[in-house]
Amino acid sequence: NGGADVSYTPADDYCNDGDPTDDFTYTLNGGSTATVEVTVTCVNDVPVADAGGPYSGDEGATVQLDGSGSDDVEGPVTYSWTITPQTGGANDPGAGATCTFVDGTTASSEKPKVSCTDDGIYDVALTVTDADGATDGDSTTLTLANVAPTVAKPTFDPTLIGCQTATTLKNISFSDPGTVDRPWTVDIDWGDGSPHTTYTTLTQGAQPDQTHLYATAGTFTATVSVTDKDLDTGSNTSSTTTTVFPYTVEFRPPVDGSTATSTVVNKMKNGRVVPVKVRIRDLCAGTDMLDPSAQVTIKLTKVSGTSGTGDPIEEYADAGNSS
């Protein structure tokens, strides 16, 4: 054919059929054809990895990675992801921070979902491998923001106390999606202007009960605040209040003894005059109330009918000098 050059492009699947030769047929001048056996040396195309990103989210939340890998000839590729906390920088995750593949995905998924235990910056690397073992890698970063702790509502027990008497704050608890955000600082504001109760803990969840002595009368709520190592704070107030009463009242004979919160019940004949004596104690001051100008109200309720025999008031009054 006059020594003319001809060109030949093998089919796309040529390197996959296992035969190193192929027959190339071309047309000569005059219309006749010729067939030549051609041997082609195949060179594998290296796949191209794309890790996507950069990614961002919150600590403890699920983040979707959007990777991809290409191979023009060899077909599907396999994926391998690694996620590593950065070290040596101001935004490094805390010691022990880890990332986990979630929602049924794994490190070999094309587009996995991950959740990490602390805020900071993580290095994300993707390696793709084709059927002939050729690989390519790509990398990006995952930046996670800190999330403040969530504090449960504590409760008082008891909810009614005398002044200068201790009460207990129970059900103190918090959670933090940054499971390695320790140490946490727990602060309790008792609502009465007194110094706060503050301590540090390495464990989230239920906390020890805390007691407090109220030195002033009133009704109070307590506020629990928890601050993580990144100085983000969550707080909550108690679901119940504690009421601190300032006085106790002790009825003296001949009236039955009682406390300030109970009812005095006596039996007596109609028309009888009964002396009522009380001792009122100022619990906040720790002294008896002796001010004669103090306003004291005593409430008496008359109940009709008989509820037993005898007259305790008369029995007391007529008992003689020995009583």
PDB file of C-alpha atoms in Angstrom:
ATOM      1  CA  ASN A   1       0.000   0.000   0.000  1.00  0.00           C
ATOM      2  CA  GLY A   2       2.882   2.242  -0.728  1.00  0.00           C
ATOM      3  CA  GLY A   3       4.169   2.025   2.839  1.00  0.00           C
ATOM      4  CA  ALA A   4       1.390   4.189   4.235  1.00  0.00           C
ATOM      5  CA  ASP A   5       0.999   4.273   8.019  1.00  0.00           C
ATOM      6  CA  VAL A   6      -2.201   3.000   9.538  1.00  0.00           C
ATOM      7  CA  SER A   7      -3.456   3.439  13.060  1.00  0.00           C
ATOM      8  CA  TYR A   8      -5.314   1.050  15.351  1.00  0.00           C
ATOM      9  CA  THR A   9      -7.193   1.688  18.584  1.00  0.00           C
ATOM     10  CA  PRO A  10      -8.097  -1.440  20.598  1.00  0.00           C
ATOM     11  CA  ALA A  11     -11.524  -1.797  22.098  1.00  0.00           C
ATOM     12  CA  ASP A  12     -12.048  -0.559  25.658  1.00  0.00           C
ATOM     13  CA  ASP A  13     -12.279  -4.104  26.996  1.00  0.00           C
ATOM     14  CA  TYR A  14      -9.195  -5.355  25.165  1.00  0.00           C
ATOM     15  CA  CYS A  15      -6.997  -5.359  28.297  1.00  0.00           C
ATOM     16  CA  ASN A  16      -9.604  -7.298  30.199  1.00  0.00           C
ATOM     17  CA  ASP A  17     -10.108 -10.321  27.921  1.00  0.00           C
ATOM     18  CA  GLY A  18      -6.818 -12.057  28.778  1.00  0.00           C
ATOM     19  CA  ASP A  19      -5.587 -12.253  25.125  1.00  0.00           C
ATOM     20  CA  PRO A  20      -2.450 -10.157  24.412  1.00  0.00           C
ATOM     21  CA  THR A  21      -3.149 -10.179  20.644  1.00  0.00           C
ATOM     22  CA  ASP A  22      -5.888  -8.785  18.464  1.00  0.00           C
ATOM     23  CA  ASP A  23      -6.663  -8.965  14.754  1.00  0.00           C
ATOM     24  CA  PHE A  24      -6.677  -5.618  12.944  1.00  0.00           C
ATOM     25  CA  THR A  25      -8.360  -5.534   9.546  1.00  0.00           C
ATOM     26  CA  TYR A  26      -7.930  -2.588   7.179  1.00  0.00           C
ATOM     27  CA  THR A  27      -8.874  -1.792   3.583  1.00  0.00           C
ATOM     28  CA  LEU A  28      -6.252  -1.561   0.796  1.00  0.00           C
ATOM     29  CA  ASN A  29      -6.421   0.643  -2.278  1.00  0.00           C
ATOM     30  CA  GLY A  30      -8.729  -0.951  -4.738  1.00  0.00           C
ATOM     31  CA  GLY A  31     -11.073  -2.237  -2.080  1.00  0.00           C
ATOM     32  CA  SER A  32      -9.286  -5.385  -0.959  1.00  0.00           C
ATOM     33  CA  THR A  33      -8.690  -5.989   2.740  1.00  0.00           C
ATOM     34  CA  ALA A  34      -5.805  -7.212   4.841  1.00  0.00           C
ATOM     35  CA  THR A  35      -5.734  -8.646   8.337  1.00  0.00           C
ATOM     36  CA  VAL A  36      -2.791  -8.139  10.653  1.00  0.00           C
ATOM     37  CA  GLU A  37      -2.321  -9.704  14.092  1.00  0.00           C
ATOM     38  CA  VAL A  38      -1.418  -6.967  16.499  1.00  0.00           C
ATOM     39  CA  THR A  39       0.129  -7.433  19.939  1.00  0.00           C
ATOM     40  CA  VAL A  40      -0.626  -4.621  22.391  1.00  0.00           C
ATOM     41  CA  THR A  41       1.021  -4.020  25.757  1.00  0.00           C
ATOM     42  CA  CYS A  42      -1.613  -2.756  28.164  1.00  0.00           C
ATOM     43  CA  VAL A  43      -0.768  -0.147  30.786  1.00  0.00           C
ATOM     44  CA  ASN A  44      -3.235   0.070  33.658  1.00  0.00           C
ATOM     45  CA  ASP A  45      -4.966   3.397  34.209  1.00  0.00           C
ATOM     46  CA  VAL A  46      -4.433   4.586  37.798  1.00  0.00           C
ATOM     47  CA  PRO A  47      -7.755   5.425  39.498  1.00  0.00           C
ATOM     48  CA  VAL A  48      -8.423   8.935  40.737  1.00  0.00           C
ATOM     49  CA  ALA A  49      -9.490   9.452  44.369  1.00  0.00           C
ATOM     50  CA  ASP A  50     -11.558  12.405  45.572  1.00  0.00           C
ATOM     51  CA  ALA A  51     -12.090  12.710  49.355  1.00  0.00           C
ATOM     52  CA  GLY A  52     -14.503  15.635  48.997  1.00  0.00           C
ATOM     53  CA  GLY A  53     -14.721  18.155  51.816  1.00  0.00           C
ATOM     54  CA  PRO A  54     -13.557  19.992  53.716  1.00  0.00           C
ATOM     55  CA  TYR A  55     -16.245  18.820  56.149  1.00  0.00           C
ATOM     56  CA  SER A  56     -17.707  20.416  59.275  1.00  0.00           C
ATOM     57  CA  GLY A  57     -20.239  19.637  62.016  1.00  0.00           C
ATOM     58  CA  ASP A  58     -20.683  19.258  65.785  1.00  0.00           C
ATOM     59  CA  GLU A  59     -18.929  16.872  68.130  1.00  0.00           C
ATOM     60  CA  GLY A  60     -20.989  13.736  68.650  1.00  0.00           C
ATOM     61  CA  ALA A  61     -23.163  14.448  65.597  1.00  0.00           C
ATOM     62  CA  THR A  62     -23.245  12.402  62.377  1.00  0.00           C
ATOM     63  CA  VAL A  63     -21.298  13.818  59.435  1.00  0.00           C
ATOM     64  CA  GLN A  64     -21.695  12.445  55.887  1.00  0.00           C
ATOM     65  CA  LEU A  65     -18.462  12.004  53.890  1.00  0.00           C
ATOM     66  CA  ASP A  66     -18.855  12.389  50.122  1.00  0.00           C
ATOM     67  CA  GLY A  67     -15.946  10.574  48.491  1.00  0.00           C
ATOM     68  CA  SER A  68     -15.535   9.140  44.992  1.00  0.00           C
ATOM     69  CA  GLY A  69     -13.042   7.175  42.899  1.00  0.00           C
ATOM     70  CA  SER A  70     -12.732   6.664  39.144  1.00  0.00           C
ATOM     71  CA  ASP A  71     -11.223   4.004  36.857  1.00  0.00           C
ATOM     72  CA  ASP A  72     -11.703   4.297  33.100  1.00  0.00           C
ATOM     73  CA  VAL A  73     -10.970   0.645  32.251  1.00  0.00           C
ATOM     74  CA  GLU A  74     -10.746  -1.633  35.239  1.00  0.00           C
ATOM     75  CA  GLY A  75     -14.226  -0.901  36.574  1.00  0.00           C
ATOM     76  CA  PRO A  76     -15.267  -0.463  40.216  1.00  0.00           C
ATOM     77  CA  VAL A  77     -12.687   0.503  42.818  1.00  0.00           C
ATOM     78  CA  THR A  78     -12.531  -0.227  46.538  1.00  0.00           C
ATOM     79  CA  TYR A  79     -12.416   2.463  49.202  1.00  0.00           C
ATOM     80  CA  SER A  80     -10.444   2.867  52.413  1.00  0.00           C
ATOM     81  CA  TRP A  81     -11.011   5.824  54.769  1.00  0.00           C
ATOM     82  CA  THR A  82      -8.938   6.890  57.752  1.00  0.00           C
ATOM     83  CA  ILE A  83      -9.792   9.717  60.164  1.00  0.00           C
ATOM     84  CA  THR A  84      -7.092  10.908  62.549  1.00  0.00           C
ATOM     85  CA  PRO A  85      -7.171  13.726  65.148  1.00  0.00           C
ATOM     86  CA  GLN A  86      -4.671  16.450  64.401  1.00  0.00           C
ATOM     87  CA  THR A  87      -1.955  17.030  66.988  1.00  0.00           C
ATOM     88  CA  GLY A  88       0.204  19.977  67.904  1.00  0.00           C
ATOM     89  CA  GLY A  89      -2.276  22.753  67.173  1.00  0.00           C
ATOM     90  CA  ALA A  90      -4.624  24.997  69.114  1.00  0.00           C
ATOM     91  CA  ASN A  91      -7.696  23.221  67.708  1.00  0.00           C
ATOM     92  CA  ASP A  92      -6.579  19.666  68.349  1.00  0.00           C
ATOM     93  CA  PRO A  93      -9.175  17.240  69.734  1.00  0.00           C
ATOM     94  CA  GLY A  94      -8.652  16.141  73.314  1.00  0.00           C
ATOM     95  CA  ALA A  95      -6.650  13.112  74.349  1.00  0.00           C
ATOM     96  CA  GLY A  96      -8.523   9.919  73.564  1.00  0.00           C
ATOM     97  CA  ALA A  97     -10.735  11.481  70.891  1.00  0.00           C
ATOM     98  CA  THR A  98     -11.916   8.956  68.318  1.00  0.00           C
ATOM     99  CA  CYS A  99     -14.195   8.763  65.294  1.00  0.00           C
ATOM    100  CA  THR A 100     -16.593   5.900  64.559  1.00  0.00           C
ATOM    101  CA  PHE A 101     -18.348   4.911  61.348  1.00  0.00           C
ATOM    102  CA  VAL A 102     -22.093   4.853  62.056  1.00  0.00           C
ATOM    103  CA  ASP A 103     -25.468   4.008  60.484  1.00  0.00           C
ATOM    104  CA  GLY A 104     -24.203   0.767  58.974  1.00  0.00           C
ATOM    105  CA  THR A 105     -21.275   2.344  57.119  1.00  0.00           C
ATOM    106  CA  THR A 106     -17.645   1.248  57.389  1.00  0.00           C
ATOM    107  CA  ALA A 107     -14.186   2.462  56.408  1.00  0.00           C
ATOM    108  CA  SER A 108     -14.655   0.721  53.052  1.00  0.00           C
ATOM    109  CA  SER A 109     -17.905   2.526  52.206  1.00  0.00           C
ATOM    110  CA  GLU A 110     -17.862   4.983  49.342  1.00  0.00           C
ATOM    111  CA  LYS A 111     -19.772   7.649  51.284  1.00  0.00           C
ATOM    112  CA  PRO A 112     -19.611   6.720  54.958  1.00  0.00           C
ATOM    113  CA  LYS A 113     -21.076   8.503  57.970  1.00  0.00           C
ATOM    114  CA  VAL A 114     -18.881   9.274  60.969  1.00  0.00           C
ATOM    115  CA  SER A 115     -19.288  10.543  64.519  1.00  0.00           C
ATOM    116  CA  CYS A 116     -16.389  11.876  66.622  1.00  0.00           C
ATOM    117  CA  THR A 117     -16.085  12.198  70.390  1.00  0.00           C
ATOM    118  CA  ASP A 118     -14.571  15.685  70.636  1.00  0.00           C
ATOM    119  CA  ASP A 119     -14.421  19.007  68.867  1.00  0.00           C
ATOM    120  CA  GLY A 120     -11.343  20.015  66.877  1.00  0.00           C
ATOM    121  CA  ILE A 121      -9.789  19.304  63.490  1.00  0.00           C
ATOM    122  CA  TYR A 122      -9.396  15.794  62.084  1.00  0.00           C
ATOM    123  CA  ASP A 123      -7.366  14.695  59.048  1.00  0.00           C
ATOM    124  CA  VAL A 124      -9.476  12.677  56.594  1.00  0.00           C
ATOM    125  CA  ALA A 125      -7.714  10.440  54.030  1.00  0.00           C
ATOM    126  CA  LEU A 126      -9.237   8.339  51.216  1.00  0.00           C
ATOM    127  CA  THR A 127      -7.425   5.630  49.268  1.00  0.00           C
ATOM    128  CA  VAL A 128      -9.040   3.984  46.219  1.00  0.00           C
ATOM    129  CA  THR A 129      -7.735   0.756  44.671  1.00  0.00           C
ATOM    130  CA  ASP A 130      -8.656  -0.777  41.302  1.00  0.00           C
ATOM    131  CA  ALA A 131      -8.801  -4.450  40.314  1.00  0.00           C
ATOM    132  CA  ASP A 132      -5.112  -4.465  39.300  1.00  0.00           C
ATOM    133  CA  GLY A 133      -3.993  -3.055  42.628  1.00  0.00           C
ATOM    134  CA  ALA A 134      -3.296   0.468  41.402  1.00  0.00           C
ATOM    135  CA  THR A 135      -4.102   3.083  44.064  1.00  0.00           C
ATOM    136  CA  ASP A 136      -4.613   6.782  44.450  1.00  0.00           C
ATOM    137  CA  GLY A 137      -5.127   8.879  47.566  1.00  0.00           C
ATOM    138  CA  ASP A 138      -6.702  12.184  48.499  1.00  0.00           C
ATOM    139  CA  SER A 139      -7.088  14.012  51.798  1.00  0.00           C
ATOM    140  CA  THR A 140      -9.155  16.741  53.397  1.00  0.00           C
ATOM    141  CA  THR A 141     -10.167  17.874  56.882  1.00  0.00           C
ATOM    142  CA  LEU A 142     -13.131  17.535  59.235  1.00  0.00           C
ATOM    143  CA  THR A 143     -13.699  20.432  61.650  1.00  0.00           C
ATOM    144  CA  LEU A 144     -16.081  19.861  64.562  1.00  0.00           C
ATOM    145  CA  ALA A 145     -17.500  22.521  66.878  1.00  0.00           C
ATOM    146  CA  ASN A 146     -17.871  22.091  70.617  1.00  0.00           C
ATOM    147  CA  VAL A 147     -21.325  21.539  72.123  1.00  0.00           C
ATOM    148  CA  ALA A 148     -22.190  22.711  75.655  1.00  0.00           C
ATOM    149  CA  PRO A 149     -23.283  20.098  78.225  1.00  0.00           C
ATOM    150  CA  THR A 150     -27.001  19.457  78.736  1.00  0.00           C
ATOM    151  CA  VAL A 151     -28.020  19.675  82.410  1.00  0.00           C
ATOM    152  CA  ALA A 152     -31.022  17.878  83.900  1.00  0.00           C
ATOM    153  CA  LYS A 153     -33.388  19.562  86.368  1.00  0.00           C
ATOM    154  CA  PRO A 154     -32.425  18.724  89.961  1.00  0.00           C
ATOM    155  CA  THR A 155     -34.912  18.434  92.833  1.00  0.00           C
ATOM    156  CA  PHE A 156     -34.983  19.454  96.501  1.00  0.00           C
ATOM    157  CA  ASP A 157     -35.634  17.007  99.324  1.00  0.00           C
ATOM    158  CA  PRO A 158     -37.130  18.104 101.637  1.00  0.00           C
ATOM    159  CA  THR A 159     -38.937  21.077 100.105  1.00  0.00           C
ATOM    160  CA  LEU A 160     -39.889  22.626 103.469  1.00  0.00           C
ATOM    161  CA  ILE A 161     -37.250  23.282 106.103  1.00  0.00           C
ATOM    162  CA  GLY A 162     -36.577  25.510 109.043  1.00  0.00           C
ATOM    163  CA  CYS A 163     -34.024  28.269 108.869  1.00  0.00           C
ATOM    164  CA  GLN A 164     -30.472  27.072 109.632  1.00  0.00           C
ATOM    165  CA  THR A 165     -31.491  23.568 108.560  1.00  0.00           C
ATOM    166  CA  ALA A 166     -29.854  21.692 105.694  1.00  0.00           C
ATOM    167  CA  THR A 167     -31.693  20.476 102.612  1.00  0.00           C
ATOM    168  CA  THR A 168     -30.460  18.165  99.859  1.00  0.00           C
ATOM    169  CA  LEU A 169     -30.327  18.792  96.121  1.00  0.00           C
ATOM    170  CA  LYS A 170     -30.849  15.495  94.322  1.00  0.00           C
ATOM    171  CA  ASN A 171     -30.965  14.193  90.739  1.00  0.00           C
ATOM    172  CA  ILE A 172     -27.986  16.278  89.632  1.00  0.00           C
ATOM    173  CA  SER A 173     -27.010  14.986  86.199  1.00  0.00           C
ATOM    174  CA  PHE A 174     -25.619  16.151  82.840  1.00  0.00           C
ATOM    175  CA  SER A 175     -24.622  14.777  79.448  1.00  0.00           C
ATOM    176  CA  ASP A 176     -22.100  15.966  76.872  1.00  0.00           C
ATOM    177  CA  PRO A 177     -21.799  14.728  73.261  1.00  0.00           C
ATOM    178  CA  GLY A 178     -18.089  15.427  73.600  1.00  0.00           C
ATOM    179  CA  THR A 179     -17.409  12.339  75.689  1.00  0.00           C
ATOM    180  CA  VAL A 180     -13.782  13.379  76.280  1.00  0.00           C
ATOM    181  CA  ASP A 181     -14.603  16.996  77.192  1.00  0.00           C
ATOM    182  CA  ARG A 182     -13.379  16.325  80.722  1.00  0.00           C
ATOM    183  CA  PRO A 183     -12.807  17.694  83.224  1.00  0.00           C
ATOM    184  CA  TRP A 184     -16.222  19.239  83.743  1.00  0.00           C
ATOM    185  CA  THR A 185     -16.811  21.910  86.384  1.00  0.00           C
ATOM    186  CA  VAL A 186     -20.119  21.681  88.245  1.00  0.00           C
ATOM    187  CA  ASP A 187     -21.380  24.879  89.898  1.00  0.00           C
ATOM    188  CA  ILE A 188     -24.489  25.137  92.118  1.00  0.00           C
ATOM    189  CA  ASP A 189     -26.078  28.517  92.830  1.00  0.00           C
ATOM    190  CA  TRP A 190     -28.379  28.002  95.826  1.00  0.00           C
ATOM    191  CA  GLY A 191     -30.319  31.210  95.134  1.00  0.00           C
ATOM    192  CA  ASP A 192     -29.737  32.816  98.542  1.00  0.00           C
ATOM    193  CA  GLY A 193     -26.598  34.811  97.790  1.00  0.00           C
ATOM    194  CA  SER A 194     -24.357  32.393  99.666  1.00  0.00           C
ATOM    195  CA  PRO A 195     -21.112  31.024  98.172  1.00  0.00           C
ATOM    196  CA  HIS A 196     -21.681  28.530  95.377  1.00  0.00           C
ATOM    197  CA  THR A 197     -20.898  24.839  95.670  1.00  0.00           C
ATOM    198  CA  THR A 198     -18.288  24.026  93.006  1.00  0.00           C
ATOM    199  CA  TYR A 199     -16.393  20.857  92.124  1.00  0.00           C
ATOM    200  CA  THR A 200     -14.805  19.145  89.113  1.00  0.00           C
ATOM    201  CA  THR A 201     -15.616  15.703  87.758  1.00  0.00           C
ATOM    202  CA  LEU A 202     -14.193  13.378  85.124  1.00  0.00           C
ATOM    203  CA  THR A 203     -17.497  11.544  84.684  1.00  0.00           C
ATOM    204  CA  GLN A 204     -20.699  12.790  83.117  1.00  0.00           C
ATOM    205  CA  GLY A 205     -24.105  11.448  84.050  1.00  0.00           C
ATOM    206  CA  ALA A 206     -25.510  11.221  87.594  1.00  0.00           C
ATOM    207  CA  GLN A 207     -23.642  13.269  90.199  1.00  0.00           C
ATOM    208  CA  PRO A 208     -23.541  12.993  94.014  1.00  0.00           C
ATOM    209  CA  ASP A 209     -26.306  14.693  96.015  1.00  0.00           C
ATOM    210  CA  GLN A 210     -25.323  18.051  97.508  1.00  0.00           C
ATOM    211  CA  THR A 211     -26.534  19.585 100.798  1.00  0.00           C
ATOM    212  CA  HIS A 212     -26.932  23.224 101.752  1.00  0.00           C
ATOM    213  CA  LEU A 213     -27.854  25.071 104.933  1.00  0.00           C
ATOM    214  CA  TYR A 214     -30.153  28.054 104.388  1.00  0.00           C
ATOM    215  CA  ALA A 215     -29.569  30.885 106.865  1.00  0.00           C
ATOM    216  CA  THR A 216     -32.372  33.141 105.629  1.00  0.00           C
ATOM    217  CA  ALA A 217     -36.088  32.599 105.247  1.00  0.00           C
ATOM    218  CA  GLY A 218     -37.780  32.502 101.862  1.00  0.00           C
ATOM    219  CA  THR A 219     -38.496  30.282  98.887  1.00  0.00           C
ATOM    220  CA  PHE A 220     -35.486  29.314  96.783  1.00  0.00           C
ATOM    221  CA  THR A 221     -34.570  27.532  93.568  1.00  0.00           C
ATOM    222  CA  ALA A 222     -31.129  26.159  92.800  1.00  0.00           C
ATOM    223  CA  THR A 223     -29.313  26.459  89.457  1.00  0.00           C
ATOM    224  CA  VAL A 224     -26.816  23.824  88.343  1.00  0.00           C
ATOM    225  CA  SER A 225     -24.279  24.882  85.692  1.00  0.00           C
ATOM    226  CA  VAL A 226     -21.742  22.577  84.025  1.00  0.00           C
ATOM    227  CA  THR A 227     -18.732  23.860  82.068  1.00  0.00           C
ATOM    228  CA  ASP A 228     -16.620  21.605  79.834  1.00  0.00           C
ATOM    229  CA  LYS A 229     -12.902  21.844  79.118  1.00  0.00           C
ATOM    230  CA  ASP A 230     -13.644  24.165  76.179  1.00  0.00           C
ATOM    231  CA  LEU A 231     -15.391  26.607  78.557  1.00  0.00           C
ATOM    232  CA  ASP A 232     -18.875  26.112  77.098  1.00  0.00           C
ATOM    233  CA  THR A 233     -21.567  26.022  79.792  1.00  0.00           C
ATOM    234  CA  GLY A 234     -25.012  24.477  80.093  1.00  0.00           C
ATOM    235  CA  SER A 235     -27.352  25.067  83.046  1.00  0.00           C
ATOM    236  CA  ASN A 236     -30.771  24.269  84.453  1.00  0.00           C
ATOM    237  CA  THR A 237     -32.830  25.276  87.498  1.00  0.00           C
ATOM    238  CA  SER A 238     -34.421  22.930  89.989  1.00  0.00           C
ATOM    239  CA  SER A 239     -37.869  21.614  89.166  1.00  0.00           C
ATOM    240  CA  THR A 240     -38.921  22.106  92.803  1.00  0.00           C
ATOM    241  CA  THR A 241     -38.340  24.901  95.283  1.00  0.00           C
ATOM    242  CA  THR A 242     -37.420  24.737  98.936  1.00  0.00           C
ATOM    243  CA  THR A 243     -39.264  26.964 101.391  1.00  0.00           C
ATOM    244  CA  VAL A 244     -37.383  28.055 104.489  1.00  0.00           C
ATOM    245  CA  PHE A 245     -39.601  29.127 107.389  1.00  0.00           C
ATOM    246  CA  PRO A 246     -38.108  31.413 110.047  1.00  0.00           C
ATOM    247  CA  TYR A 247     -40.000  30.365 113.188  1.00  0.00           C
ATOM    248  CA  THR A 248     -41.109  27.333 115.098  1.00  0.00           C
ATOM    249  CA  VAL A 249     -44.121  27.507 117.421  1.00  0.00           C
ATOM    250  CA  GLU A 250     -44.329  25.253 120.454  1.00  0.00           C
ATOM    251  CA  PHE A 251     -47.632  25.215 122.294  1.00  0.00           C
ATOM    252  CA  ARG A 252     -47.289  24.871 126.051  1.00  0.00           C
ATOM    253  CA  PRO A 253     -49.671  23.101 128.460  1.00  0.00           C
ATOM    254  CA  PRO A 254     -52.561  22.905 128.816  1.00  0.00           C
ATOM    255  CA  VAL A 255     -52.680  22.917 124.990  1.00  0.00           C
ATOM    256  CA  ASP A 256     -51.175  19.954 123.178  1.00  0.00           C
ATOM    257  CA  GLY A 257     -47.639  20.357 121.891  1.00  0.00           C
ATOM    258  CA  SER A 258     -47.135  20.754 118.156  1.00  0.00           C
ATOM    259  CA  THR A 259     -44.933  22.156 115.445  1.00  0.00           C
ATOM    260  CA  ALA A 260     -45.575  25.131 113.243  1.00  0.00           C
ATOM    261  CA  THR A 261     -46.948  22.932 110.498  1.00  0.00           C
ATOM    262  CA  SER A 262     -49.411  20.801 112.462  1.00  0.00           C
ATOM    263  CA  THR A 263     -52.867  21.453 113.940  1.00  0.00           C
ATOM    264  CA  VAL A 264     -53.494  21.648 117.675  1.00  0.00           C
ATOM    265  CA  VAL A 265     -56.548  19.641 118.690  1.00  0.00           C
ATOM    266  CA  ASN A 266     -58.023  19.777 122.193  1.00  0.00           C
ATOM    267  CA  LYS A 267     -61.243  18.667 123.833  1.00  0.00           C
ATOM    268  CA  MET A 268     -62.904  21.059 126.255  1.00  0.00           C
ATOM    269  CA  LYS A 269     -66.268  21.961 127.681  1.00  0.00           C
ATOM    270  CA  ASN A 270     -68.244  24.799 126.167  1.00  0.00           C
ATOM    271  CA  GLY A 271     -67.780  27.997 128.091  1.00  0.00           C
ATOM    272  CA  ARG A 272     -64.429  27.112 129.612  1.00  0.00           C
ATOM    273  CA  VAL A 273     -61.617  29.637 129.330  1.00  0.00           C
ATOM    274  CA  VAL A 274     -58.401  27.991 128.164  1.00  0.00           C
ATOM    275  CA  PRO A 275     -55.047  29.733 128.547  1.00  0.00           C
ATOM    276  CA  VAL A 276     -52.948  29.490 125.395  1.00  0.00           C
ATOM    277  CA  LYS A 277     -49.193  29.685 125.822  1.00  0.00           C
ATOM    278  CA  VAL A 278     -46.718  29.448 122.952  1.00  0.00           C
ATOM    279  CA  ARG A 279     -42.967  29.512 122.597  1.00  0.00           C
ATOM    280  CA  ILE A 280     -41.892  31.092 119.300  1.00  0.00           C
ATOM    281  CA  ARG A 281     -38.297  30.517 118.266  1.00  0.00           C
ATOM    282  CA  ASP A 282     -36.487  32.601 115.635  1.00  0.00           C
ATOM    283  CA  LEU A 283     -34.575  29.872 113.798  1.00  0.00           C
ATOM    284  CA  CYS A 284     -32.504  32.231 111.673  1.00  0.00           C
ATOM    285  CA  ALA A 285     -31.244  34.126 114.724  1.00  0.00           C
ATOM    286  CA  GLY A 286     -31.162  31.027 116.914  1.00  0.00           C
ATOM    287  CA  THR A 287     -33.061  32.771 119.758  1.00  0.00           C
ATOM    288  CA  ASP A 288     -36.542  32.891 121.267  1.00  0.00           C
ATOM    289  CA  MET A 289     -38.740  35.716 120.065  1.00  0.00           C
ATOM    290  CA  LEU A 290     -39.294  37.842 123.170  1.00  0.00           C
ATOM    291  CA  ASP A 291     -40.466  41.092 121.624  1.00  0.00           C
ATOM    292  CA  PRO A 292     -43.821  41.862 123.267  1.00  0.00           C
ATOM    293  CA  SER A 293     -44.798  44.072 120.334  1.00  0.00           C
ATOM    294  CA  ALA A 294     -44.565  41.205 117.859  1.00  0.00           C
ATOM    295  CA  GLN A 295     -47.825  40.421 116.102  1.00  0.00           C
ATOM    296  CA  VAL A 296     -48.869  36.828 116.705  1.00  0.00           C
ATOM    297  CA  THR A 297     -52.118  35.401 115.350  1.00  0.00           C
ATOM    298  CA  ILE A 298     -53.605  32.237 116.810  1.00  0.00           C
ATOM    299  CA  LYS A 299     -56.392  30.602 114.824  1.00  0.00           C
ATOM    300  CA  LEU A 300     -59.014  28.545 116.681  1.00  0.00           C
ATOM    301  CA  THR A 301     -61.566  26.373 114.947  1.00  0.00           C
ATOM    302  CA  LYS A 302     -64.628  25.069 116.803  1.00  0.00           C
ATOM    303  CA  VAL A 303     -65.794  21.628 115.774  1.00  0.00           C
ATOM    304  CA  SER A 304     -69.280  20.560 116.915  1.00  0.00           C
ATOM    305  CA  GLY A 305     -70.033  17.159 118.376  1.00  0.00           C
ATOM    306  CA  THR A 306     -68.292  14.803 120.699  1.00  0.00           C
ATOM    307  CA  SER A 307     -65.236  12.791 119.806  1.00  0.00           C
ATOM    308  CA  GLY A 308     -64.630  10.952 123.049  1.00  0.00           C
ATOM    309  CA  THR A 309     -65.049  11.127 126.773  1.00  0.00           C
ATOM    310  CA  GLY A 310     -63.351  13.236 129.387  1.00  0.00           C
ATOM    311  CA  ASP A 311     -62.134  16.780 129.499  1.00  0.00           C
ATOM    312  CA  PRO A 312     -58.320  16.977 129.182  1.00  0.00           C
ATOM    313  CA  ILE A 313     -58.292  20.669 130.096  1.00  0.00           C
ATOM    314  CA  GLU A 314     -60.325  20.064 133.246  1.00  0.00           C
ATOM    315  CA  GLU A 315     -58.261  17.043 134.129  1.00  0.00           C
ATOM    316  CA  TYR A 316     -55.121  19.099 133.885  1.00  0.00           C
ATOM    317  CA  ALA A 317     -56.557  22.018 135.878  1.00  0.00           C
ATOM    318  CA  ASP A 318     -58.023  19.828 138.621  1.00  0.00           C
ATOM    319  CA  ALA A 319     -55.106  17.498 139.038  1.00  0.00           C
ATOM    320  CA  GLY A 320     -53.911  19.236 142.165  1.00  0.00           C
ATOM    321  CA  ASN A 321     -50.610  20.741 143.162  1.00  0.00           C
ATOM    322  CA  SER A 322     -48.712  17.599 142.226  1.00  0.00           C
ATOM    323  CA  SER A 323     -49.413  18.180 138.532  1.00  0.00           C
TER     324      SER A 323
END
